[in-house]
Amino acid sequence: MTCAACASRVERKLNKLDGVQATVNYATERARVQCPADTDPRLLISQVERAGYTARRVDDVRDAEDDVDHDDRIADLRRRLAVAAVLAVPVCDLSLALSLFPELRFPGWQWVCLVLAAPVVAWCAWPFHRAALNGLRHRTSSMDTLVSVGVLTASLWSLWVMVKGGQLAPGLGHGLSVLNGGDHALYLEVAAGVTTFLLAGRYFEARAKRSAGAAMRALLALGVKDVEVLRDGAAVRVPISELVTGDRFVVRPGERVATDAVVEEGRSALDTSMVTGEPVPREVVPGDEVIGGTVNAGGRLVLRATRVGAATQLARMTRLVERAQEGKAAAQRLADRVAAVFVPAVLVLAGVTFVGWLVFDGTVAAAVTAAVAVLVVACPCALGLATPTAVLVGSGRGAQLGVFIKGPQALESTRRVDTVVFDKTGTLTEGRMRLVDMRTVPGVSSDELLAVAGAIEHASEHPIAAAVTAAATQRLGDLPEVADFEALPGLGARGVVDGRTAVLGRARLLTDQGLTVPDVLETERAELEARGVTVVLVGWDGAAQGLLAVADQVRPGSRAAVAALRGLGLHPVLVTGDNSRTAAAVGAEVGIDEVIAETLPEGKVDVVRRLQQEGRSVAVVGDGINDAAALATADLGMAIGHGTDAAIEAADIVLGREDLSVVADAVQLARRTHRTIRWNLVWAFGYNLAALPLAVAGLLNPLIAGAAMSMSSVFVVSHSLRL
C-alpha cells in the first residue's frame, strides 16, 4: 500500500465477504480480520489480490519478514532517490539559467534536458507508474495515480512541443505562479524535480515509519532463543520452544530471564526497565515471581517456569501493543472516509482546472501546468498517517514506560478522565499481606482455627487468602483437604473441611450464613480494625470460632502517585470491600479524602455509575476478579499488570509495573498522544484545503507543489516521533 486510499480500498474489499470484519492499518501495513472459523485464509488473500495488492497470513507479531521487506523497500527508494537527485539537479539548474538568461541557450539544449530527465521519469518514477497501472487494471486510483499522471503529463507535453518544433523555452524561471512560457514551454525539469521531491518524501516517510515502530521491535527483542534447563540433575541448553511449565532453569548474571517464573534458589537483582519501565533493579529472593525478558544483574538464579510461550506477561503485553497499533480512533475513521474519495475527486478537479484555464486563458501550457500542480500537490497520505503513526509511537513509548494501551479508543477516554477510583488491596497497597494476629473462642486452639482457614483459603487467589495459607503452611505443614469450595467475591469463601462446613470472611457473611458472632470476638475485631489491619472471621457449627488479623503495607509510591494525579486535575476516590476503619487509615496515609468502604463488587459498579451520573468521567484502577466488573463499567479501566486475567481483559490500559506513578504517566501520555493526533489532522486537512485552491488558481508551481506534498507526509510522521 502506498497511501491511505489503498488501505481504505483493501478494507472495503475484505468487508464485502460474508461474516468478515476487517481493519486495515496503513502505518503498520497489516489487516486484522475477524471471520467465521471455517473461512479459508486463501480466500482472504485472493480478495486482497483482487483489489490489486498482495498479502500473506501473519499469526505472530514476531515476523522477521516484515523487517526484511521494509528494509528492502527503503534500500530501493534510496537508490532511486540518489539517481533522481543526480540527474534532476542539473536539469533544473540548466532550465533556470536558460530561462533567466536566454542568450545562453545553445543548440540542442532541449535534448540535453531530455536525456537527463528521461531516466528519472522512466526508472526513478517507476514505482509510481507501476502502482498507477495496477490500479487502472483494477479500476481504482491512489496517490500514485496522481503522481504518475502529473509526471507523465508534464513529460508528454514537453515531447509534443519538441516534436512540433518552433521557438522553445524552459518552463521555469518566471516565479511561483503558472508560467507564461506560452505553448512552446518545456516542463522536463518539472517532471524530474517532482519525481525527486516525491521519492525523497516517500524515503523519509519510510525511514520515519520504521523509527515509529522501534519500541515494538525492542519489546519483541526481549525474548530469548534458548535456555539452560535442569533435567535429571544435569544442565541442558534447549530451544525456548521446548521449555514447559514446571521446568527448572538457570539464569546467570547478565542473561535474560527466559519466561515468567518463581525463584527457587539464589538471590539477585533484576533489571526490569525494558519490560515494566522501572528504572531501579528489583531485588529477588526465593519465592519471588519474576517476569520473562528481564535481565539478571546480580547472582546466579535457579527458577521454576510458571508460564511459557503466549501465556507469559511479555507475550501478553506485546499483543496489547500490537492490538493498540491496529485500532482506529474516531477521527481516523473520518480521515479514512475522506481518503477513500480523495483521489477520484482530485482527478476530476485537475480535469476541471485544465478545461477552465484553457477556456479563460487560452494557453495550453498554462492549463497543463495548473492541472499538473493540482495533481502533485494533493496528499491523502498525510490524512492516512495522522492517527496511526501517533498511536504507533505513543503505544510504543507507553510500553517503554510500562503503560500498555489497548487501542486509540482508550487514548480518547484517558484524556477525558477527571476522576480516578482506586481499589485498595494489591493496588494502593502491596497486596502481600501477612498474618499478624489470631484470636479464638474458648475450646478452639489456634492451630485448629488456622488449619480450617488455611484449607479454605488454599483454593482462593485473593491476597488475604495467600497470607493465611502461607502462615498455615509454615506453621502446620500439610493442610486438610477442602470440598465444595465456593469463593464469594467481596465477602469471603466457604467449604467443607474434615466433614464440617466452614465459612471465612467478613462479619456480614457469617451473619448471612446463619452463624452468630460472640461479643468477645466483636470487641477484639473492633480493636484490631482501629489499628488499620484487616480482620477475617472463621466460623463453623453455627458460630464464629475465631478471627485472623492480616496487614498489608501501602506501596511506597502510592502517596506520590495520588499527589501527581491531583496535579493533573484528577480527583482520587478509594473504593474497597474492606472495613471502614482500615479503609480510612489507608486513605489518610495516601492522601485520598473520599473513601467508600465495605463495598461488594456489584457495589463498586454502582459507585462508578453514580459518579458517572454526576457528570464525571471515571477511571478505575484495580487488579482482582472483584475489580473486573468495575473496570468494564468505567469510562477507562486500568489493570495492574500482575493482576488476574479477568481484570486485565476487562481493562483498557494495563500497567506493567507496580509503581502507581505509572497511572499519571498513562494519563500524560494519552493526553500528549491525542494532542499529537489532533495537530496531525489539523495539518493534513489544512494543508490540502490551502494547497488545492492555490494550485487551481495557478499560484503554485508544480515543483513547489511536489516539494510541499512530500513534506506534508514527512511532517506528520516526524511530528508523531516527538512523542
XYZ file of C-alpha atoms in Angstrom:
723
model
C 0.000 0.000 0.000
C 1.254 3.473 -0.804
C -1.387 5.775 0.691
C -4.498 5.897 2.858
C -6.715 5.370 -0.188
C -5.060 1.958 -0.662
C -5.788 0.948 2.933
C -9.401 2.064 2.587
C -9.787 0.057 -0.637
C -8.365 -3.154 0.854
C -10.586 -2.740 3.909
C -13.739 -2.293 1.810
C -12.847 -5.307 -0.348
C -12.344 -7.593 2.652
C -15.508 -6.410 4.362
C -17.564 -7.424 1.317
C -17.025 -11.082 2.256
C -19.793 -12.675 4.333
C -19.074 -12.661 8.056
C -15.793 -10.782 7.672
C -14.857 -7.715 9.699
C -11.505 -6.258 8.712
C -9.464 -3.279 9.884
C -6.553 -2.207 7.697
C -3.796 -0.039 9.157
C -1.717 1.908 6.634
C 1.078 2.711 9.107
C 1.678 -0.904 10.206
C 0.684 -2.362 6.804
C -1.450 -5.043 8.428
C -5.067 -6.162 8.263
C -6.683 -7.653 11.366
C -9.522 -9.885 10.204
C -12.330 -11.411 12.254
C -14.122 -14.117 10.315
C -16.009 -17.422 10.743
C -13.805 -20.283 11.915
C -14.225 -22.186 8.643
C -13.004 -19.280 6.488
C -10.104 -20.263 4.240
C -7.253 -17.719 4.641
C -6.572 -18.139 0.916
C -9.986 -16.592 0.234
C -8.968 -13.502 2.207
C -5.626 -13.268 0.403
C -7.272 -13.641 -3.009
C -9.723 -10.877 -2.095
C -6.802 -8.564 -1.326
C -5.192 -9.549 -4.628
C -8.430 -8.752 -6.475
C -8.111 -5.238 -5.043
C -4.681 -5.014 -6.701
C -2.388 -5.728 -3.751
C -0.506 -8.656 -2.224
C -0.865 -10.205 1.226
C 0.321 -13.065 3.382
C -1.005 -14.542 6.584
C 0.765 -13.500 9.793
C -0.226 -15.264 13.017
C 2.517 -13.884 15.227
C 3.612 -10.315 15.962
C 7.201 -11.546 15.688
C 7.599 -11.723 11.897
C 11.119 -11.169 10.596
C 9.810 -10.900 7.021
C 8.236 -7.565 7.917
C 11.608 -6.048 8.756
C 13.250 -7.561 5.671
C 10.504 -6.241 3.377
C 10.701 -2.800 4.934
C 14.496 -2.662 4.722
C 14.412 -3.765 1.072
C 11.857 -1.079 0.274
C 13.940 1.619 1.971
C 17.047 0.470 0.070
C 15.183 0.577 -3.261
C 13.839 4.075 -2.539
C 17.339 5.232 -1.578
C 18.795 4.007 -4.905
C 16.056 5.635 -6.977
C 16.305 8.872 -4.991
C 20.088 9.051 -5.464
C 19.813 8.623 -9.241
C 16.924 11.108 -9.454
C 18.796 13.731 -7.440
C 21.985 13.377 -9.535
C 20.036 13.839 -12.799
C 17.297 16.264 -11.736
C 19.548 18.910 -10.193
C 21.389 19.721 -13.480
C 18.075 19.668 -15.391
C 16.527 22.214 -13.024
C 19.686 24.343 -12.842
C 20.055 24.379 -16.635
C 16.383 25.233 -17.185
C 16.511 28.025 -14.640
C 19.713 29.507 -16.100
C 18.456 29.358 -19.689
C 15.127 30.866 -18.646
C 16.733 33.798 -16.834
C 19.416 34.341 -19.490
C 18.021 33.485 -22.978
C 21.321 34.420 -24.604
C 22.878 31.293 -23.017
C 20.594 28.902 -24.892
C 22.753 26.701 -27.101
C 21.670 24.473 -29.974
C 20.207 21.185 -28.720
C 19.824 22.312 -25.094
C 16.349 20.740 -25.045
C 17.817 17.319 -25.955
C 20.319 17.572 -23.102
C 17.393 18.163 -20.731
C 15.511 15.210 -22.222
C 18.484 12.837 -21.864
C 18.880 13.833 -18.205
C 15.158 13.755 -17.384
C 14.203 10.537 -19.204
C 15.793 8.075 -16.700
C 14.158 9.986 -13.828
C 10.708 9.827 -15.419
C 11.051 6.217 -16.606
C 13.103 4.351 -13.964
C 13.137 6.514 -10.835
C 9.381 7.166 -11.042
C 8.606 3.540 -11.979
C 7.096 2.647 -8.529
C 4.503 5.400 -9.091
C 3.751 4.264 -12.653
C 3.576 0.581 -11.677
C 1.092 1.246 -8.859
C -0.974 3.515 -11.136
C -1.116 0.819 -13.854
C -2.065 -1.774 -11.274
C -4.858 0.482 -10.077
C -6.007 1.058 -13.653
C -6.269 -2.706 -14.192
C -8.482 -2.942 -11.118
C -10.389 0.267 -11.946
C -9.097 2.050 -8.862
C -6.903 5.065 -8.152
C -4.436 6.065 -5.473
C -1.854 8.682 -4.623
C 0.417 7.044 -7.201
C -2.202 7.694 -9.867
C -1.996 11.423 -9.199
C 1.801 11.407 -9.228
C 2.096 9.233 -12.333
C -0.465 11.240 -14.318
C 1.173 14.513 -13.257
C 4.723 13.438 -14.159
C 3.698 11.820 -17.446
C 1.560 14.812 -18.417
C 4.496 17.198 -17.966
C 6.799 14.814 -19.884
C 4.441 14.082 -22.785
C 3.586 17.756 -23.178
C 7.314 18.540 -23.415
C 7.847 15.817 -26.004
C 4.900 17.124 -28.040
C 6.332 20.652 -28.033
C 9.772 19.336 -29.060
C 8.310 17.292 -31.929
C 6.079 20.152 -33.064
C 9.103 22.425 -33.315
C 9.268 26.187 -33.094
C 10.902 28.571 -30.652
C 11.274 26.528 -27.422
C 11.616 27.921 -23.906
C 12.199 26.384 -20.445
C 9.056 26.298 -18.346
C 10.699 27.553 -15.151
C 12.125 30.848 -14.100
C 9.154 33.220 -14.051
C 8.085 32.924 -10.423
C 5.795 30.606 -8.494
C 2.623 31.166 -10.491
C 1.540 29.372 -13.665
C 4.194 30.388 -16.132
C 3.750 32.479 -19.200
C 6.091 30.465 -21.347
C 3.392 30.066 -23.972
C 2.563 26.898 -25.829
C 6.281 26.336 -26.561
C 7.357 25.885 -22.909
C 9.072 22.650 -21.864
C 8.389 21.096 -18.442
C 11.011 18.344 -18.293
C 12.502 19.922 -15.175
C 9.051 19.761 -13.551
C 8.766 16.019 -14.285
C 12.280 15.323 -12.956
C 12.030 17.680 -9.976
C 8.599 16.467 -8.840
C 9.750 12.843 -9.042
C 12.816 13.650 -6.936
C 10.812 15.502 -4.291
C 8.216 12.727 -4.056
C 10.855 9.999 -3.823
C 12.579 11.988 -1.077
C 9.286 12.346 0.784
C 8.492 8.652 0.477
C 12.023 7.664 1.542
C 12.000 9.824 4.667
C 8.447 8.714 5.418
C 9.520 5.046 5.253
C 12.523 5.756 7.492
C 10.340 7.589 9.989
C 7.709 4.846 9.991
C 10.427 2.337 10.822
C 11.581 4.549 13.690
C 7.987 4.788 14.882
C 7.891 1.012 15.363
C 11.255 0.858 17.136
C 9.714 0.425 20.604
C 7.643 -2.515 19.400
C 10.699 -4.192 17.897
C 12.617 -3.573 21.134
C 9.817 -5.300 23.047
C 9.937 -8.283 20.685
C 13.726 -8.485 21.014
C 13.460 -9.174 24.757
C 12.585 -12.814 24.162
C 15.432 -15.333 24.449
C 16.177 -18.103 21.938
C 17.458 -20.827 24.270
C 17.575 -21.636 27.963
C 19.643 -23.795 30.322
C 17.223 -26.307 31.870
C 17.979 -28.596 34.845
C 16.904 -32.154 33.978
C 17.892 -35.284 35.885
C 20.432 -33.276 37.840
C 22.231 -32.013 34.747
C 22.089 -28.664 32.958
C 20.940 -28.931 29.350
C 20.600 -25.983 26.954
C 17.414 -26.302 24.877
C 15.491 -24.018 22.483
C 12.967 -21.803 24.251
C 10.165 -23.606 22.386
C 10.952 -26.796 24.370
C 10.586 -25.118 27.773
C 7.411 -26.218 29.582
C 5.631 -25.062 32.709
C 7.303 -26.523 35.798
C 10.800 -26.772 34.272
C 13.664 -25.573 36.467
C 16.189 -23.419 34.622
C 19.302 -21.392 35.345
C 19.819 -17.674 34.737
C 23.390 -16.425 35.139
C 24.450 -12.787 35.660
C 23.876 -10.745 32.516
C 21.404 -13.221 30.988
C 17.741 -12.587 30.304
C 15.069 -14.498 32.186
C 13.608 -16.886 29.611
C 9.987 -16.865 30.820
C 7.725 -15.968 33.744
C 8.940 -17.948 36.749
C 9.382 -18.239 40.511
C 12.780 -18.021 42.190
C 13.745 -21.341 43.815
C 17.443 -20.778 44.568
C 19.710 -17.760 44.777
C 19.399 -14.042 45.362
C 19.900 -11.325 42.791
C 18.728 -8.017 41.368
C 16.686 -7.960 38.168
C 16.756 -5.092 35.686
C 13.080 -4.798 34.670
C 13.342 -1.439 32.895
C 12.692 -2.760 29.383
C 9.583 -4.689 30.475
C 7.969 -2.581 33.197
C 9.722 0.780 32.882
C 11.049 0.599 36.466
C 14.483 2.295 36.446
C 15.831 0.655 39.638
C 16.747 -3.074 39.644
C 14.462 -5.155 41.861
C 15.889 -7.493 44.499
C 14.531 -11.050 44.289
C 14.800 -13.952 46.743
C 13.381 -17.497 46.767
C 9.605 -17.388 46.424
C 9.511 -14.160 44.390
C 7.879 -14.087 40.973
C 9.918 -12.793 38.029
C 8.912 -11.696 34.528
C 10.367 -13.129 31.341
C 12.552 -10.691 29.404
C 14.095 -9.062 32.487
C 17.887 -9.096 32.910
C 19.707 -10.749 35.791
C 22.028 -8.043 37.094
C 23.426 -9.970 40.071
C 23.986 -13.566 41.140
C 23.068 -16.979 39.746
C 19.379 -17.887 39.968
C 17.512 -21.168 39.655
C 13.934 -20.537 38.566
C 10.835 -22.654 38.014
C 8.773 -21.740 34.921
C 5.188 -20.733 35.718
C 4.048 -19.510 32.272
C 5.560 -20.156 28.858
C 5.006 -19.084 25.258
C 1.958 -16.954 24.540
C 0.862 -17.046 28.208
C 3.830 -15.013 29.512
C 3.414 -11.420 30.585
C 5.840 -10.221 27.901
C 3.823 -12.001 25.188
C 0.558 -10.621 26.541
C 1.933 -7.090 26.719
C 3.307 -7.387 23.177
C -0.124 -8.437 21.911
C -1.667 -5.448 23.677
C 0.748 -3.066 21.955
C 0.131 -4.673 18.572
C -3.642 -4.513 19.045
C -3.417 -0.850 20.047
C -1.444 -0.041 16.910
C -4.011 -1.763 14.690
C -7.025 0.042 16.130
C -8.610 3.175 14.756
C -9.757 6.298 16.523
C -12.990 8.042 15.562
C -11.018 10.879 13.974
C -9.102 8.403 11.821
C -12.317 6.833 10.541
C -13.344 10.283 9.311
C -9.945 10.708 7.638
C -10.295 7.276 6.017
C -13.693 8.197 4.569
C -12.189 11.387 3.121
C -9.175 9.484 1.724
C -11.457 6.953 0.030
C -12.942 9.633 -2.260
C -9.966 11.978 -2.270
C -8.045 10.673 -5.307
C -11.061 10.481 -7.680
C -12.089 13.963 -6.558
C -8.607 15.352 -7.266
C -8.541 13.751 -10.725
C -11.868 15.426 -11.511
C -10.593 18.716 -10.077
C -7.448 18.513 -12.241
C -9.611 17.954 -15.331
C -11.853 20.891 -14.448
C -8.751 23.050 -13.829
C -7.315 22.150 -17.240
C -10.568 22.979 -19.042
C -11.052 26.159 -17.033
C -7.586 27.534 -17.826
C -7.962 26.518 -21.458
C -11.258 28.404 -21.728
C -10.329 31.541 -19.800
C -6.611 31.821 -20.608
C -6.436 30.081 -23.961
C -2.896 28.824 -23.338
C -2.450 25.065 -23.321
C 0.825 25.345 -21.394
C -0.845 27.280 -18.562
C -3.674 24.751 -18.439
C -1.237 21.833 -18.333
C 0.879 23.481 -15.620
C -2.093 24.253 -13.390
C -3.511 20.744 -13.823
C -0.149 19.148 -13.014
C 0.164 21.345 -9.907
C -3.279 20.140 -8.728
C -2.284 16.527 -9.266
C 1.015 16.634 -7.403
C 0.068 18.941 -4.525
C -2.848 16.804 -3.320
C -1.867 14.490 -0.462
C -4.144 11.881 1.117
C -1.054 10.237 2.641
C -0.936 12.764 5.474
C -4.590 12.012 6.252
C -3.885 8.293 6.404
C -0.785 8.681 8.571
C -2.100 11.279 11.031
C -3.546 8.885 13.613
C -1.744 5.548 13.009
C 1.748 6.973 13.361
C 0.866 8.850 16.560
C -0.712 5.701 18.022
C 2.268 3.641 16.812
C 4.756 5.905 18.571
C 2.548 6.578 21.610
C 1.812 2.919 22.294
C 5.474 2.027 21.801
C 6.569 4.769 24.162
C 3.929 3.578 26.611
C 5.397 0.078 26.524
C 8.782 1.549 27.481
C 7.140 3.314 30.431
C 5.169 0.233 31.497
C 1.855 1.523 30.077
C 0.141 -0.884 27.675
C -2.745 0.822 25.884
C -5.272 -1.445 24.171
C -6.293 0.983 21.441
C -6.955 4.532 20.245
C -10.334 4.490 21.978
C -8.512 4.111 25.309
C -6.392 7.163 24.448
C -9.525 9.203 23.827
C -11.087 8.003 27.101
C -7.926 8.697 29.107
C -7.679 12.347 28.133
C -11.297 12.955 29.249
C -10.962 11.313 32.668
C -11.423 13.589 35.689
C -11.941 11.019 38.496
C -9.764 8.016 39.368
C -11.253 5.231 41.507
C -8.665 3.047 43.260
C -9.082 -0.415 44.687
C -7.114 -0.854 47.920
C -5.649 -4.339 48.228
C -2.967 -5.001 45.621
C -3.386 -1.561 44.101
C -2.681 1.158 46.658
C -1.167 -1.473 48.937
C 1.444 -4.078 48.068
C -1.105 -6.886 48.156
C 1.389 -9.046 50.052
C -0.470 -9.463 53.274
C 0.839 -11.384 56.235
C -0.871 -12.819 59.257
C -0.185 -10.582 62.269
C -2.623 -11.854 64.922
C -5.082 -14.645 65.798
C -7.873 -14.806 68.369
C -10.089 -17.800 69.205
C -13.062 -18.552 71.444
C -12.519 -20.872 74.440
C -12.250 -24.515 73.399
C -10.740 -23.837 69.978
C -6.976 -23.923 69.532
C -5.148 -21.526 67.262
C -3.791 -24.495 65.255
C -7.320 -25.783 64.638
C -8.504 -22.352 63.567
C -5.507 -21.889 61.272
C -5.889 -25.373 59.742
C -9.533 -24.772 58.781
C -8.844 -21.263 57.472
C -5.734 -22.367 55.571
C -7.586 -25.278 53.922
C -10.347 -22.983 52.634
C -8.062 -20.144 51.564
C -5.696 -22.534 49.785
C -8.267 -22.713 46.955
C -8.523 -18.906 46.623
C -6.246 -16.415 44.809
C -7.070 -13.352 46.943
C -4.085 -11.654 48.660
C -5.668 -12.229 52.082
C -6.054 -15.910 51.238
C -2.379 -16.094 50.231
C -1.337 -14.632 53.613
C -3.486 -17.081 55.581
C -2.359 -20.060 53.501
C 1.324 -19.116 53.805
C 1.073 -18.771 57.590
C -0.858 -22.045 57.931
C 1.590 -23.982 55.741
C 4.612 -22.573 57.546
C 3.168 -23.443 60.962
C 1.334 -26.706 60.284
C 2.865 -28.177 57.130
C 0.281 -30.127 55.100
C -3.257 -28.745 55.275
C -6.565 -30.663 55.299
C -8.445 -31.147 52.027
C -11.368 -28.830 51.273
C -14.534 -29.930 49.458
C -17.352 -27.917 47.860
C -15.218 -24.782 47.881
C -17.028 -21.590 46.843
C -15.493 -18.137 46.516
C -17.840 -15.290 47.411
C -16.251 -12.189 45.803
C -16.097 -9.257 48.188
C -17.300 -11.323 51.149
C -15.088 -14.376 51.663
C -15.308 -18.106 50.980
C -16.770 -21.322 52.299
C -16.084 -25.039 52.020
C -16.239 -28.379 53.790
C -13.187 -29.233 55.924
C -12.991 -32.518 57.856
C -16.708 -33.082 57.301
C -17.919 -29.728 58.627
C -18.997 -26.677 56.646
C -16.823 -23.701 57.481
C -17.257 -20.064 56.480
C -14.473 -17.499 56.330
C -14.846 -13.778 55.671
C -16.461 -10.602 56.901
C -18.927 -10.492 59.804
C -21.718 -9.803 57.331
C -21.018 -13.081 55.516
C -21.186 -15.135 58.701
C -24.419 -13.434 59.722
C -25.938 -14.058 56.296
C -24.930 -17.733 56.573
C -26.717 -18.000 59.924
C -23.641 -18.005 62.169
C -23.501 -15.882 65.306
C -20.522 -13.761 66.311
C -19.738 -13.792 70.056
C -19.416 -10.411 71.763
C -15.790 -11.104 72.729
C -14.842 -11.552 69.065
C -16.781 -8.396 68.079
C -14.839 -6.384 70.672
C -11.490 -7.786 69.537
C -12.412 -7.198 65.875
C -13.154 -3.517 66.552
C -9.859 -3.089 68.429
C -7.811 -4.658 65.646
C -9.561 -2.761 62.846
C -8.927 0.507 64.665
C -5.223 -0.237 64.211
C -5.743 -0.401 60.446
C -5.493 -4.168 59.963
C -7.986 -6.370 58.130
C -9.904 -8.911 60.202
C -11.290 -12.195 58.854
C -13.761 -14.198 60.914
C -13.787 -18.009 60.758
C -16.821 -19.992 61.807
C -18.420 -23.427 61.849
C -21.063 -25.284 63.858
C -23.329 -22.231 63.861
C -20.926 -19.656 65.333
C -17.711 -17.759 64.719
C -14.842 -19.691 66.329
C -12.099 -17.139 65.930
C -10.571 -14.387 63.856
C -7.425 -13.782 61.850
C -5.805 -10.351 61.509
C -3.807 -9.665 58.349
C -1.928 -6.497 57.477
C -0.881 -5.044 54.159
C 1.714 -2.369 53.543
C 0.900 0.719 51.489
C 3.056 0.869 48.360
C 5.960 3.291 48.856
C 4.956 5.410 45.853
C 1.185 5.470 46.419
C 1.089 8.849 48.134
C 3.289 10.468 45.481
C 1.163 8.894 42.737
C -2.048 10.288 44.213
C -0.410 13.716 44.509
C 0.700 13.515 40.851
C -2.872 12.741 39.758
C -4.161 15.709 41.741
C -1.557 17.819 39.965
C -3.100 16.724 36.646
C -6.514 17.896 37.830
C -7.857 14.419 38.660
C -9.952 13.590 41.741
C -8.928 10.329 43.532
C -11.502 8.055 45.215
C -10.806 4.913 47.276
C -13.426 2.157 46.935
C -12.782 -1.111 48.782
C -14.542 -4.119 50.190
C -12.518 -3.755 53.389
C -13.932 -2.326 56.625
C -14.320 1.408 57.030
C -11.643 1.795 59.732
C -8.931 0.090 57.675
C -10.019 1.897 54.512
C -9.964 5.285 56.256
C -6.483 4.608 57.641
C -5.139 3.712 54.179
C -6.919 6.692 52.588
C -5.370 9.088 55.087
C -1.921 7.584 54.529
C -2.014 8.014 50.732
C -3.868 11.345 50.665
C -7.347 10.312 49.469
C -10.232 12.133 51.152
C -13.183 10.356 49.529
C -13.207 6.785 50.875
C -16.029 4.300 50.240
C -15.594 1.101 52.274
C -17.324 -2.297 52.712
C -18.323 -2.337 49.064
C -19.157 -5.558 47.202
C -18.086 -5.977 43.555
C -21.610 -5.018 42.474
C -21.343 -2.059 44.827
C -18.161 -0.906 43.079
C -20.106 -0.877 39.821
C -22.841 1.165 41.495
C -20.245 3.657 42.777
C -18.810 4.060 39.278
C -22.266 4.570 37.783
C -23.183 7.101 40.476
C -20.038 9.106 39.732
C -20.832 8.943 36.001
C -24.365 10.174 36.646
C -22.838 13.141 38.467
C -21.190 14.057 35.172
C -17.744 12.685 35.947
C -15.569 10.710 33.544
C -14.321 7.823 35.657
C -11.192 5.685 35.516
C -10.901 2.591 37.725
C -7.536 1.146 38.817
C -7.675 -2.437 40.117
C -6.144 -5.887 39.929
C -8.517 -8.607 41.143
C -11.553 -10.600 39.981
C -13.699 -8.365 42.169
C -12.497 -5.338 40.153
C -13.301 -6.749 36.689
C -16.922 -5.564 36.596
C -15.977 -2.047 37.724
C -13.104 -1.924 35.205
C -15.526 -2.821 32.413
C -18.161 -0.297 33.585
C -15.784 2.654 33.928
C -15.057 5.096 31.127
C -11.471 3.860 31.439
C -10.238 0.687 33.126
C -6.618 0.375 34.287
C -5.419 -3.040 35.471
C -2.196 -3.688 37.347
C -0.120 -5.968 35.099
C 0.423 -8.626 37.777
C -3.334 -8.810 38.380
C -5.793 -11.515 37.382
C -6.570 -12.354 33.759
C -10.172 -11.231 34.288
C -9.037 -7.757 35.365
C -6.526 -7.466 32.509
C -9.131 -8.500 29.904
C -11.701 -6.029 31.273
C -9.264 -3.098 31.351
C -8.482 -0.573 28.614
C -4.931 0.041 29.862
C -2.617 -2.447 31.568
C 0.006 -1.041 33.927
C 3.156 -3.110 33.604
C 4.803 -2.122 36.865
C 3.606 -1.934 40.448
C 4.643 1.690 40.965
C 1.373 3.649 40.789
C 3.133 6.706 39.376
C 2.598 4.920 36.073
C -1.090 5.915 36.296
C -0.096 9.576 35.961
C 2.327 8.593 33.182
C -0.562 6.914 31.339
C -2.764 9.998 31.603
C 0.015 12.336 30.446
C 0.988 10.049 27.571
C -2.626 9.731 26.421
C -3.154 13.490 26.538
C 0.032 14.183 24.569
C -0.700 11.447 22.025
C -4.203 12.750 21.461
C -2.852 16.284 21.123
C -0.391 14.984 18.513
C -3.203 13.245 16.608
C -5.273 16.422 16.657
C -2.451 18.587 15.273
C -1.596 15.947 12.673
C -5.169 16.005 11.410
C -5.305 19.805 11.515
C -2.173 19.881 9.364
C -3.356 17.141 6.988
C -6.755 18.702 6.351
C -5.466 22.282 6.470
C -2.642 21.569 4.032
C -4.993 20.178 1.388
C -7.615 22.882 1.939
C -4.966 25.575 1.429
C -2.839 23.971 -1.279
C -5.522 22.817 -3.727
C -7.150 26.243 -4.254
C -3.704 27.784 -4.814
C -2.916 25.127 -7.427
C -6.291 25.588 -9.161
C -5.735 29.350 -9.243
C -2.345 28.881 -10.913
C -0.440 30.311 -7.962
C 1.574 27.175 -7.286
C 4.431 25.994 -9.426
C 4.413 22.169 -9.877
C 7.908 21.882 -8.408
C 6.859 23.721 -5.250
C 3.693 21.620 -5.182
C 5.728 18.409 -5.320
C 8.001 19.527 -2.510
C 5.035 20.599 -0.366
C 3.234 17.296 -0.910
C 6.304 15.297 0.093
C 6.895 17.362 3.194
C 3.285 17.046 4.392
C 3.675 13.304 4.973
C 7.143 13.688 6.452
C 5.829 16.384 8.798
C 3.032 14.161 10.121
C 5.359 11.235 10.813
C 8.160 13.325 12.322
C 5.664 15.222 14.480
C 4.450 11.883 15.849
C 8.037 10.862 16.589
C 8.283 13.784 19.047
C 6.315 11.598 21.459
